[in-house]
């Protein structure tokens, strides 16, 4: 008999959150994930607030299931989007790349479930004290902005430190990753890279093809010198960036190179000169599937039970 604390909290069937990939996770992907029984997320990234509002309204037309909005806290309009989710009656908010402390009371007053992404035990504890409903503990295997710790090390330490549900993220790409996350004490998983290649994901086909053809060692973290480390698939841009970092280029110079680079890859399909954010699990991902097929494979967990036969 299934009874998962996180599913019950947000009203979904499978304890899986779709990662908030900036410029990629739109109403099409979010609604497809929610319709398949997971929690779809619209990533607001750096998008203008009216664009985010439009995506929320489109998602409401595409699904009657709960979905969420992610706020990227480095964005200059984070505060406006924080208010927007209240106005639009969004059920769940996730946050990334910082501490959402100053918005939490407003969200709670509006009945929004608040689930910040954390990369350390310290922030997880601070967030619990501030009254959030759950945390996503994201290891540095994930794509995009990353912390220091791996999922394997971070998740059990966060689980032991807080009394709210912990969702594991980073390096989870199939049912084996889901099983492992639950063994670490997680109550659910967040998955980004595998949903990148979902049929309902509107990212440029070149981006999907680059993820599908990636090998295990094809990601690299750039931007450690700027304080914004970002995991991407290795390409011409990442190599240029690494050379500049080695030459101790200024933050302004590095920021200039990164400006608009994600849009170049996501919308124009320029996977040589654009920023192709993806997690280390890209090497495992081999085909496009629907969100329903992805989620059903990831939660076909009974077949994993015999893994214990030789040790129990
Ligand atoms: O946020 C993400 N992943 C992202 S955001 C993003 S957009 C971007 N584009 C270019 C440069 C930088 C960002 C792409 N991918 N994941 C959630 C996440 N949050 N990972 C790590 C963190 C994090 C790190 C430090 C959260 C909080 C934190 O410290 C805050 C504090 O106060 O301790």
Short mmCIF file of C-alpha atoms and ligand atoms in Angstrom, two decimals:
data_model
loop_
_atom_site.label_atom_id
_atom_site.label_comp_id
_atom_site.label_asym_id
_atom_site.label_seq_id
_atom_site.Cartn_x
_atom_site.Cartn_y
_atom_site.Cartn_z
CA UNK A 1 0.00 0.00 0.00
CA UNK A 2 1.59 3.26 -1.15
CA UNK A 3 1.52 6.19 1.28
CA UNK A 4 4.24 8.68 0.58
CA UNK A 5 4.53 11.76 2.78
CA UNK A 6 5.53 14.03 -0.11
CA UNK A 7 2.79 12.77 -2.45
CA UNK A 8 0.24 13.40 0.28
CA UNK A 9 1.65 16.86 0.97
CA UNK A 10 1.33 18.15 -2.61
CA UNK A 11 -1.42 15.87 -3.93
CA UNK A 12 0.47 13.85 -6.57
CA UNK A 13 0.74 10.14 -7.44
CA UNK A 14 4.51 9.59 -7.81
CA UNK A 15 7.07 11.37 -5.55
CA UNK A 16 8.97 13.01 -8.38
CA UNK A 17 9.57 16.70 -9.06
CA UNK A 18 10.64 17.80 -12.53
CA UNK A 19 13.79 19.91 -12.33
CA UNK A 20 13.45 23.62 -13.03
CA UNK A 21 15.56 24.05 -16.13
CA UNK A 22 15.70 27.75 -17.01
CA UNK A 23 14.35 28.60 -20.51
CA UNK A 24 13.40 24.92 -20.93
CA UNK A 25 10.87 23.97 -18.25
CA UNK A 26 7.76 25.66 -19.67
CA UNK A 27 4.03 24.91 -19.40
CA UNK A 28 4.30 22.09 -21.97
CA UNK A 29 6.82 20.09 -19.94
CA UNK A 30 5.38 20.98 -16.52
CA UNK A 31 1.81 20.01 -17.49
CA UNK A 32 3.00 16.74 -19.08
CA UNK A 33 4.86 15.76 -15.90
CA UNK A 34 1.87 16.68 -13.73
CA UNK A 35 -0.53 14.81 -16.02
CA UNK A 36 1.75 11.75 -15.68
CA UNK A 37 1.43 11.89 -11.88
CA UNK A 38 4.58 13.80 -10.93
CA UNK A 39 5.01 17.44 -9.95
CA UNK A 40 5.70 19.58 -13.02
CA UNK A 41 7.60 22.82 -12.49
CA UNK A 42 7.68 25.98 -14.59
CA UNK A 43 11.16 27.51 -14.36
CA UNK A 44 10.99 31.29 -14.19
CA UNK A 45 14.77 31.70 -14.60
CA UNK A 46 15.41 35.25 -15.79
CA UNK A 47 12.15 35.49 -17.74
CA UNK A 48 10.01 38.66 -17.49
CA UNK A 49 7.19 38.31 -15.00
CA UNK A 50 4.48 38.56 -17.70
CA UNK A 51 6.02 35.62 -19.56
CA UNK A 52 5.92 33.56 -16.36
CA UNK A 53 2.28 34.56 -15.79
CA UNK A 54 1.43 33.43 -19.32
CA UNK A 55 3.12 30.06 -18.75
CA UNK A 56 1.25 29.56 -15.47
CA UNK A 57 -2.06 30.28 -17.22
CA UNK A 58 -1.20 27.92 -20.09
CA UNK A 59 -0.31 25.16 -17.60
CA UNK A 60 -3.67 25.63 -15.85
CA UNK A 61 -5.36 24.97 -19.20
CA UNK A 62 -3.21 21.90 -19.91
CA UNK A 63 -3.62 20.15 -16.56
CA UNK A 64 -5.98 20.05 -13.61
CA UNK A 65 -3.22 18.45 -11.49
CA UNK A 66 -0.93 20.39 -9.12
CA UNK A 67 2.17 22.00 -10.59
CA UNK A 68 4.77 24.42 -9.25
CA UNK A 69 6.91 27.39 -10.19
CA UNK A 70 10.65 27.69 -9.52
CA UNK A 71 12.24 30.98 -8.62
CA UNK A 72 15.89 31.43 -9.48
CA UNK A 73 17.05 33.69 -6.67
CA UNK A 74 19.93 35.21 -8.64
CA UNK A 75 17.37 36.70 -11.03
CA UNK A 76 16.74 40.45 -10.80
CA UNK A 77 12.97 39.90 -10.85
CA UNK A 78 12.86 37.14 -8.20
CA UNK A 79 10.73 39.35 -5.93
CA UNK A 80 8.13 40.04 -8.64
CA UNK A 81 7.83 36.33 -9.45
CA UNK A 82 7.60 35.54 -5.73
CA UNK A 83 4.49 37.77 -5.59
CA UNK A 84 3.13 36.43 -8.88
CA UNK A 85 2.86 32.85 -7.58
CA UNK A 86 0.61 34.14 -4.78
CA UNK A 87 -1.56 36.13 -7.20
CA UNK A 88 -1.95 33.16 -9.54
CA UNK A 89 -2.73 30.64 -6.78
CA UNK A 90 0.21 28.37 -7.65
CA UNK A 91 0.27 25.38 -5.28
CA UNK A 92 4.02 24.83 -4.89
CA UNK A 93 7.13 26.95 -5.16
CA UNK A 94 10.69 25.67 -5.40
CA UNK A 95 13.73 27.95 -5.28
CA UNK A 96 17.34 27.68 -6.42
CA UNK A 97 20.72 29.37 -6.24
CA UNK A 98 20.21 31.11 -2.89
CA UNK A 99 18.15 31.49 0.27
CA UNK A 100 14.45 32.41 -0.17
CA UNK A 101 14.15 33.43 3.53
CA UNK A 102 12.50 36.82 2.97
CA UNK A 103 9.62 35.40 0.89
CA UNK A 104 8.66 32.41 3.04
CA UNK A 105 6.10 34.11 5.31
CA UNK A 106 4.28 35.63 2.30
CA UNK A 107 4.08 32.25 0.57
CA UNK A 108 2.87 30.50 3.72
CA UNK A 109 0.15 33.15 4.20
CA UNK A 110 -1.08 32.33 0.69
CA UNK A 111 -1.09 28.57 1.33
CA UNK A 112 1.79 27.88 -1.08
CA UNK A 113 3.90 24.82 -0.29
CA UNK A 114 7.52 25.98 -0.14
CA UNK A 115 10.35 23.67 -1.18
CA UNK A 116 13.79 25.33 -1.45
CA UNK A 117 16.69 23.57 -3.12
CA UNK A 118 19.62 23.32 -0.71
CA UNK A 119 23.19 22.21 -1.23
CA UNK A 120 24.20 22.05 2.47
CA UNK A 121 22.97 20.88 5.87
CA UNK A 122 23.27 24.43 7.25
CA UNK A 123 20.82 25.90 4.72
CA UNK A 124 18.45 22.93 5.14
CA UNK A 125 18.28 23.58 8.90
CA UNK A 126 17.80 27.33 8.38
CA UNK A 127 14.97 26.64 5.95
CA UNK A 128 13.26 24.20 8.32
CA UNK A 129 13.36 26.83 11.08
CA UNK A 130 11.88 29.38 8.66
CA UNK A 131 8.89 27.07 8.17
CA UNK A 132 9.33 25.48 4.73
CA UNK A 133 7.42 22.30 3.90
CA UNK A 134 10.22 20.17 2.43
CA UNK A 135 13.69 20.62 0.94
CA UNK A 136 15.34 19.38 -2.24
CA UNK A 137 18.89 18.26 -1.36
CA UNK A 138 20.75 18.69 -4.64
CA UNK A 139 24.16 17.13 -5.18
CA UNK A 140 26.74 18.52 -7.59
CA UNK A 141 26.08 15.77 -10.14
CA UNK A 142 23.18 17.89 -11.33
CA UNK A 143 23.21 20.26 -14.27
CA UNK A 144 23.27 24.04 -13.97
CA UNK A 145 24.20 25.87 -10.78
CA UNK A 146 25.82 23.42 -8.35
CA UNK A 147 27.06 23.23 -4.77
CA UNK A 148 30.08 21.25 -3.50
CA UNK A 149 28.70 17.98 -2.12
CA UNK A 150 27.64 14.89 -4.02
CA UNK A 151 24.11 13.50 -3.72
CA UNK A 152 25.40 10.37 -1.94
CA UNK A 153 27.06 12.47 0.79
CA UNK A 154 24.52 15.31 1.01
CA UNK A 155 21.17 13.50 1.15
CA UNK A 156 21.64 11.31 4.28
CA UNK A 157 23.22 14.21 6.17
CA UNK A 158 20.27 16.48 5.36
CA UNK A 159 17.82 13.66 6.20
CA UNK A 160 19.42 13.33 9.66
CA UNK A 161 19.44 17.10 10.24
CA UNK A 162 15.78 17.98 9.55
CA UNK A 163 12.31 16.65 10.33
CA UNK A 164 10.67 17.61 7.04
CA UNK A 165 10.61 15.53 3.84
CA UNK A 166 13.84 15.56 1.85
CA UNK A 167 13.76 15.20 -1.92
CA UNK A 168 17.01 13.93 -3.47
CA UNK A 169 18.38 15.52 -6.64
CA UNK A 170 21.53 15.24 -8.74
CA UNK A 171 22.56 12.18 -10.75
CA UNK A 172 19.17 10.46 -10.69
CA UNK A 173 18.25 9.22 -14.16
CA UNK A 174 16.50 5.87 -13.84
CA UNK A 175 14.84 3.54 -11.33
CA UNK A 176 18.19 2.55 -9.84
CA UNK A 177 18.79 6.18 -8.90
CA UNK A 178 15.28 6.44 -7.46
CA UNK A 179 15.81 3.27 -5.39
CA UNK A 180 19.16 4.58 -4.13
CA UNK A 181 17.63 7.93 -3.16
CA UNK A 182 15.02 6.18 -1.01
CA UNK A 183 17.77 4.08 0.60
CA UNK A 184 19.51 7.34 1.55
CA UNK A 185 16.34 8.38 3.38
CA UNK A 186 14.78 10.64 0.76
CA UNK A 187 10.99 10.88 0.44
CA UNK A 188 11.13 11.69 -3.26
CA UNK A 189 13.36 12.64 -6.15
CA UNK A 190 13.88 15.63 -8.41
CA UNK A 191 14.92 14.84 -11.97
CA UNK A 192 16.07 17.33 -14.59
CA UNK A 193 18.34 15.88 -17.25
CA UNK A 194 16.11 12.91 -18.15
CA UNK A 195 13.12 15.23 -18.63
CA UNK A 196 15.23 17.37 -20.97
CA UNK A 197 14.77 14.69 -23.62
CA UNK A 198 11.07 14.15 -22.92
CA UNK A 199 8.89 14.29 -26.04
CA UNK A 200 6.91 17.14 -24.43
CA UNK A 201 10.09 19.15 -23.72
CA UNK A 202 10.31 22.05 -26.17
CA UNK A 203 14.10 22.55 -25.98
CA UNK A 204 15.85 22.64 -29.41
CA UNK A 205 16.42 19.17 -30.92
CA UNK A 206 20.19 19.82 -31.08
CA UNK A 207 20.21 20.19 -27.27
CA UNK A 208 18.37 16.88 -26.86
CA UNK A 209 20.73 15.17 -29.31
CA UNK A 210 23.76 16.47 -27.40
CA UNK A 211 22.37 15.03 -24.14
CA UNK A 212 21.54 11.70 -25.81
CA UNK A 213 25.02 11.34 -27.31
CA UNK A 214 26.87 12.48 -24.14
CA UNK A 215 29.22 10.07 -22.37
CA UNK A 216 29.88 9.81 -18.63
CA UNK A 217 32.81 12.25 -18.63
CA UNK A 218 31.30 14.85 -20.94
CA UNK A 219 30.18 17.41 -18.33
CA UNK A 220 32.38 20.03 -16.74
CA UNK A 221 31.87 22.70 -14.09
CA UNK A 222 32.72 26.24 -15.18
CA UNK A 223 32.44 29.44 -13.17
CA UNK A 224 33.98 28.32 -9.88
CA UNK A 225 36.10 31.50 -10.00
CA UNK A 226 33.02 33.73 -10.33
CA UNK A 227 31.15 32.16 -7.40
CA UNK A 228 28.51 30.75 -9.75
CA UNK A 229 29.66 27.25 -10.63
CA UNK A 230 27.58 25.76 -13.43
CA UNK A 231 27.69 22.20 -14.80
CA UNK A 232 27.44 22.04 -18.60
CA UNK A 233 28.18 19.64 -21.43
CA UNK A 234 31.71 20.26 -22.68
CA UNK A 235 31.81 22.28 -25.93
CA UNK A 236 33.57 25.19 -27.63
CA UNK A 237 32.07 27.67 -25.14
CA UNK A 238 33.06 25.70 -22.03
CA UNK A 239 36.61 25.33 -23.35
CA UNK A 240 36.82 29.09 -24.01
CA UNK A 241 35.48 29.73 -20.53
CA UNK A 242 38.01 27.36 -18.94
CA UNK A 243 40.91 29.02 -20.76
CA UNK A 244 39.78 32.44 -19.54
CA UNK A 245 39.43 31.12 -15.99
CA UNK A 246 42.98 29.69 -16.14
CA UNK A 247 44.20 33.08 -17.31
CA UNK A 248 42.45 34.59 -14.28
CA UNK A 249 40.12 36.69 -16.41
CA UNK A 250 37.92 39.22 -14.62
CA UNK A 251 34.41 38.28 -13.52
CA UNK A 252 33.07 40.90 -15.98
CA UNK A 253 34.87 39.23 -18.86
CA UNK A 254 33.55 35.79 -17.86
CA UNK A 255 30.02 37.12 -17.36
CA UNK A 256 30.18 38.70 -20.81
CA UNK A 257 31.00 35.31 -22.36
CA UNK A 258 28.14 33.65 -20.47
CA UNK A 259 25.53 36.31 -21.31
CA UNK A 260 22.70 34.89 -23.42
CA UNK A 261 24.59 31.61 -23.80
CA UNK A 262 21.79 29.42 -22.40
CA UNK A 263 19.20 30.91 -24.77
CA UNK A 264 21.60 30.35 -27.68
CA UNK A 265 21.66 26.62 -26.94
CA UNK A 266 18.01 26.19 -25.84
CA UNK A 267 16.25 28.27 -28.53
CA UNK A 268 18.72 28.50 -31.45
CA UNK A 269 20.17 25.02 -31.00
CA UNK A 270 23.73 26.38 -31.07
CA UNK A 271 25.27 23.66 -28.91
CA UNK A 272 28.84 24.75 -29.80
CA UNK A 273 28.70 28.38 -28.69
CA UNK A 274 25.76 28.10 -26.27
CA UNK A 275 25.59 26.87 -22.68
CA UNK A 276 24.31 23.26 -22.65
CA UNK A 277 23.48 22.71 -18.99
CA UNK A 278 23.06 19.02 -18.12
CA UNK A 279 23.85 16.67 -15.25
CA UNK A 280 26.46 13.92 -15.01
CA UNK A 281 23.74 11.34 -15.66
CA UNK A 282 23.48 12.52 -19.30
CA UNK A 283 25.67 9.54 -20.26
CA UNK A 284 22.89 7.19 -19.14
CA UNK A 285 20.18 8.84 -21.19
CA UNK A 286 19.70 7.24 -24.58
CA UNK A 287 16.32 8.12 -26.02
CA UNK A 288 13.37 10.50 -26.20
CA UNK A 289 10.28 9.28 -24.34
CA UNK A 290 7.06 10.76 -23.06
CA UNK A 291 6.95 12.02 -19.48
CA UNK A 292 4.54 9.18 -18.69
CA UNK A 293 7.01 6.57 -20.00
CA UNK A 294 9.86 8.18 -18.03
CA UNK A 295 7.95 8.27 -14.75
CA UNK A 296 6.55 4.75 -15.12
CA UNK A 297 10.06 3.35 -15.74
CA UNK A 298 11.50 5.27 -12.78
CA UNK A 299 8.90 3.92 -10.37
CA UNK A 300 8.91 0.31 -11.58
CA UNK A 301 10.79 -0.42 -8.36
CA UNK A 302 9.69 -3.97 -7.47
CA UNK A 303 12.24 -5.39 -9.91
CA UNK A 304 15.03 -3.86 -7.78
CA UNK A 305 14.24 -5.85 -4.65
CA UNK A 306 16.32 -8.88 -5.69
CA UNK A 307 19.44 -6.66 -5.53
CA UNK A 308 19.48 -7.44 -1.81
CA UNK A 309 19.29 -11.22 -2.17
CA UNK A 310 23.03 -11.76 -1.94
CA UNK A 311 23.60 -9.52 1.08
CA UNK A 312 20.59 -10.07 3.35
O1 LIG B 1 19.61 26.68 -8.96
C1 LIG B 1 19.93 25.59 -9.35
N1 LIG B 1 20.34 25.35 -10.61
C2 LIG B 1 20.43 26.31 -11.59
S1 LIG B 1 20.01 27.91 -11.45
C3 LIG B 1 20.48 28.20 -13.01
S2 LIG B 1 20.38 29.76 -13.75
C4 LIG B 1 21.96 30.28 -13.73
N2 LIG B 1 22.46 30.61 -14.90
C5 LIG B 1 23.71 31.05 -14.98
C6 LIG B 1 24.50 31.19 -13.86
C7 LIG B 1 24.01 30.85 -12.64
C8 LIG B 1 22.71 30.37 -12.57
C9 LIG B 1 20.92 27.08 -13.59
N3 LIG B 1 20.87 26.02 -12.77
N4 LIG B 1 19.91 24.52 -8.53
C10 LIG B 1 19.55 24.65 -7.16
C11 LIG B 1 20.74 24.91 -6.34
N5 LIG B 1 20.80 25.80 -5.40
N6 LIG B 1 21.93 24.29 -6.44
C12 LIG B 1 22.73 24.83 -5.50
C13 LIG B 1 22.00 25.78 -4.85
C14 LIG B 1 22.39 26.63 -3.77
C15 LIG B 1 23.70 26.99 -3.59
C16 LIG B 1 24.06 27.84 -2.57
C17 LIG B 1 21.42 27.12 -2.91
C18 LIG B 1 21.79 27.96 -1.88
C19 LIG B 1 23.10 28.31 -1.73
O2 LIG B 1 23.51 29.12 -0.71
C20 LIG B 1 22.60 30.02 -0.15
C21 LIG B 1 22.94 30.32 1.27
O3 LIG B 1 22.50 31.37 1.72
O4 LIG B 1 23.59 29.48 1.91
#
